[in-house]
Coordinates of C-alpha atoms in Angstrom, one line a residue:
X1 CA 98.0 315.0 -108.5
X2 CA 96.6 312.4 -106.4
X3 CA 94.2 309.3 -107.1
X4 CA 92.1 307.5 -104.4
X5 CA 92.3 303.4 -104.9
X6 CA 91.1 301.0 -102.5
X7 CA 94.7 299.2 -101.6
X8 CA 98.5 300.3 -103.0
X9 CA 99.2 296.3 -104.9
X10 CA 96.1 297.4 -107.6
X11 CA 98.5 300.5 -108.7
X12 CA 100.8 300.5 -111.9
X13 CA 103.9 299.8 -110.6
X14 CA 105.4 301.9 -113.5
X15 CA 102.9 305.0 -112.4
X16 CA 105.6 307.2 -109.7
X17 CA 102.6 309.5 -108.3
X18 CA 101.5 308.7 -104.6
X19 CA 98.8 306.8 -104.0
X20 CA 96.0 307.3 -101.2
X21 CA 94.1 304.7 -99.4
X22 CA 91.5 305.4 -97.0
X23 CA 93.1 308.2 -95.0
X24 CA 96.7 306.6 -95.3
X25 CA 99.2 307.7 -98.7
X26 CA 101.2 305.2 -100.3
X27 CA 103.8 306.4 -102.4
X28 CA 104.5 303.4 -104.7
X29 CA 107.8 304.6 -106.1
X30 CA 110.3 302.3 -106.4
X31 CA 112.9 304.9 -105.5
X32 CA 111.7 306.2 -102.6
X33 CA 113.4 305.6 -99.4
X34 CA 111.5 303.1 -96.6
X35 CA 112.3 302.9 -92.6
X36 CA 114.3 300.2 -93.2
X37 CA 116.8 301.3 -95.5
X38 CA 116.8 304.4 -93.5
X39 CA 118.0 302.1 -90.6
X40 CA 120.3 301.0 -92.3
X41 CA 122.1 304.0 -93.6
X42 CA 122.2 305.1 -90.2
X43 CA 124.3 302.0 -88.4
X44 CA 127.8 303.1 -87.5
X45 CA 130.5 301.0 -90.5
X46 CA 132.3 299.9 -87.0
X47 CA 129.0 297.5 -85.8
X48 CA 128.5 296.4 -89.1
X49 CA 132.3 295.1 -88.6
X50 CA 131.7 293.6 -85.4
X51 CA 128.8 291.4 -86.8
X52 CA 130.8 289.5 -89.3
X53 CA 129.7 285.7 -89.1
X54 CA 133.0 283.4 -88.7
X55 CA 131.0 279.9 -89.4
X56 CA 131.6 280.2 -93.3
X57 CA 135.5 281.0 -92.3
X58 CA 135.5 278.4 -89.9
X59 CA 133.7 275.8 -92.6
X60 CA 136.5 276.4 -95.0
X61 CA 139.5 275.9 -92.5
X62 CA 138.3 272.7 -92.1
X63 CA 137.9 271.6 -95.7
X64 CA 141.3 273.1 -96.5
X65 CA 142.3 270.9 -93.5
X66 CA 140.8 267.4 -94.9
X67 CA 142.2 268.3 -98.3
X68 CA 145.4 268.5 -96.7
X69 CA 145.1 265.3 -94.6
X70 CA 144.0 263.5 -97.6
X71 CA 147.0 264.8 -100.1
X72 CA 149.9 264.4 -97.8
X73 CA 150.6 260.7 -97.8
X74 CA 149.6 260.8 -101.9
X75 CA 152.6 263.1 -102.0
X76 CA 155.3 260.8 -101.4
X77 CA 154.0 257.9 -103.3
X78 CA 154.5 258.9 -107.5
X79 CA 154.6 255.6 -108.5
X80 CA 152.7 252.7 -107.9
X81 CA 154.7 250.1 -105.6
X82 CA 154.3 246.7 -103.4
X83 CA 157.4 247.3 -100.8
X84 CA 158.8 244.2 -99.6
X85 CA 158.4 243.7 -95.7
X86 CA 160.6 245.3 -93.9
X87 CA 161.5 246.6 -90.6
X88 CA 161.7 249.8 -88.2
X89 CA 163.8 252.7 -87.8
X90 CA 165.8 252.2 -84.4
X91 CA 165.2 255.9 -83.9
X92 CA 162.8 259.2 -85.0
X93 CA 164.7 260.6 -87.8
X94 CA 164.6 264.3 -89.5
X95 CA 162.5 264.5 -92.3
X96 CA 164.6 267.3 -93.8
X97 CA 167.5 265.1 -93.8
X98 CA 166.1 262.5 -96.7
X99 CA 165.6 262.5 -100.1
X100 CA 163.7 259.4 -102.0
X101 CA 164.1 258.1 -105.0
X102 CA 161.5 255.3 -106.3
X103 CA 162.0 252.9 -109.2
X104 CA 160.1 251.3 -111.1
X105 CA 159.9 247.1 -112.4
X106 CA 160.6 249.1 -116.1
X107 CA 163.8 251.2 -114.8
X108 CA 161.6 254.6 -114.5
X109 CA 163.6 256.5 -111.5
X110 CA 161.4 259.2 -109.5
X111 CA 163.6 261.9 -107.2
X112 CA 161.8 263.5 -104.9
X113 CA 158.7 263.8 -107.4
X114 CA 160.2 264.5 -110.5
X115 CA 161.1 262.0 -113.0
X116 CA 164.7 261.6 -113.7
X117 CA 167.7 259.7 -115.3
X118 CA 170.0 258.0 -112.9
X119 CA 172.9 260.7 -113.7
X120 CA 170.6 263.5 -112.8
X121 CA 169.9 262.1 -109.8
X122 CA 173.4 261.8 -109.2
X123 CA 174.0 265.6 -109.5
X124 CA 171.4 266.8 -107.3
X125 CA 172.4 264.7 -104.9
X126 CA 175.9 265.2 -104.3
X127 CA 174.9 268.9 -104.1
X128 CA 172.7 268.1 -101.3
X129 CA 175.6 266.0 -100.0
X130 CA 178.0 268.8 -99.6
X131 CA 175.3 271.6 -97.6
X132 CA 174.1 268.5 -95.4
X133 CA 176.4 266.2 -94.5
X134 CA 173.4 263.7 -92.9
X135 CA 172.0 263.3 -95.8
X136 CA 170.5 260.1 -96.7
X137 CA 168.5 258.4 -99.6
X138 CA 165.3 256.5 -99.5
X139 CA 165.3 254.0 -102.3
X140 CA 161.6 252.4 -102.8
X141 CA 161.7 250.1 -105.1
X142 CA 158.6 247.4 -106.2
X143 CA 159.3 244.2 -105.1
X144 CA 159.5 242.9 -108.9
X145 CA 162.1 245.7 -109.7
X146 CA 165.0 243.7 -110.9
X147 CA 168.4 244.5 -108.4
X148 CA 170.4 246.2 -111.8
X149 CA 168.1 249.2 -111.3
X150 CA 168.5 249.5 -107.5
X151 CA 172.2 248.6 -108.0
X152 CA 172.5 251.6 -109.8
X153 CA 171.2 253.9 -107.5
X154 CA 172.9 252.3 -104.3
X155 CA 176.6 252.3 -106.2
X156 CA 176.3 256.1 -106.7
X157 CA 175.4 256.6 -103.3
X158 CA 178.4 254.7 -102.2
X159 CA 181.1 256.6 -104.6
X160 CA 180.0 259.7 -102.9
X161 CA 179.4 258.6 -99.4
X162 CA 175.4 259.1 -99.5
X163 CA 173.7 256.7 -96.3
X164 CA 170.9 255.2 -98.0
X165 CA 167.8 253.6 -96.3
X166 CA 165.9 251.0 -98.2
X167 CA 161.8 251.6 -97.9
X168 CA 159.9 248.4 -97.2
X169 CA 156.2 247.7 -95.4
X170 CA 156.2 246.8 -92.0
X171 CA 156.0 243.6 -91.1
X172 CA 153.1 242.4 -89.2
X173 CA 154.0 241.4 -85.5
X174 CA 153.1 238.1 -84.6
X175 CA 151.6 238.0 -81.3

């Protein structure tokens, strides 16, 4: 059954039954298909593939990336130190090859991120010692640490033959 109305918006929207305005029929129903999802169904899966937009990919490499850059030198630091001045290495080394321990003015010892006693330490390292033989041991120490704590460290090092590097800021060049 059909009902004439002036325009399809002044129809029921609950109300399925087609709708005819001037010599043109509506049918209002929700559920009925249009052109355009008719299009759609028709595209091939393979172009709607081929259309994928890369800027949102491309916008989270490069956060990732910042996060990364930002996180990397906040790595190595675990506690919070003033280095003495210092100077350079003579040559690059291998990052693979060091380990670092920090220590604290209070005697807190950090390996490699972890917090640990000075006989632990001692342990892991001498394992490390024996599968790398250029092993060596950055000691950062704050420039208040008293030299018992560092002592410590640098005497186990020496019993079992473990280089050791002291970490210090670089000194400003005076030109």
């Amino acid at each position: 059954m059909e009902r004439s109305v002036e325009c399809p918006e002044s129809k029921v929207e609950s109300d399925p039954r087609p709708v005819t305005c001037g010599s043109r029929r509506w049918n209002l129903s929700p559920w009925a298909p249009t052109n355009h999802m008719r299009r759609f169904s028709q595209r091939s899966s393979l172009v709607t593939l081929s259309e994928i937009n890369i800027t949102p990919l491309l916008d989270l490499a490069f956060v990732l990336l910042i996060i990364f850059v930002i996180t990397t030198p906040l790595l190595e630091q675990s506690l919070e130190l003033k280095l003495p001045k210092g100077g350079r290495p003579d040559r690059p080394v291998n990052e693979r090859d060091f380990h670092t321990v920090e220590i604290s003015p209070r005697g807190y010892y950090v390996f490699d991120g972890k917090a640990m006693t000075v006989p632990q330490i001692e342990k892991a390292l001498v394992n490390d010692a024996r599968l790398n033989p250029n092993l060596v041991l950055r000691i950062r120490a704050d420039k208040s640490t008293p030299y018992d704590f560092v002592f410590q460290v640098q005497d186990m090092c020496a019993n079992h033959g473990i280089k050791i590097s002291l970490r210090s800021e670089a000194r400003e060049s005076k030109r």
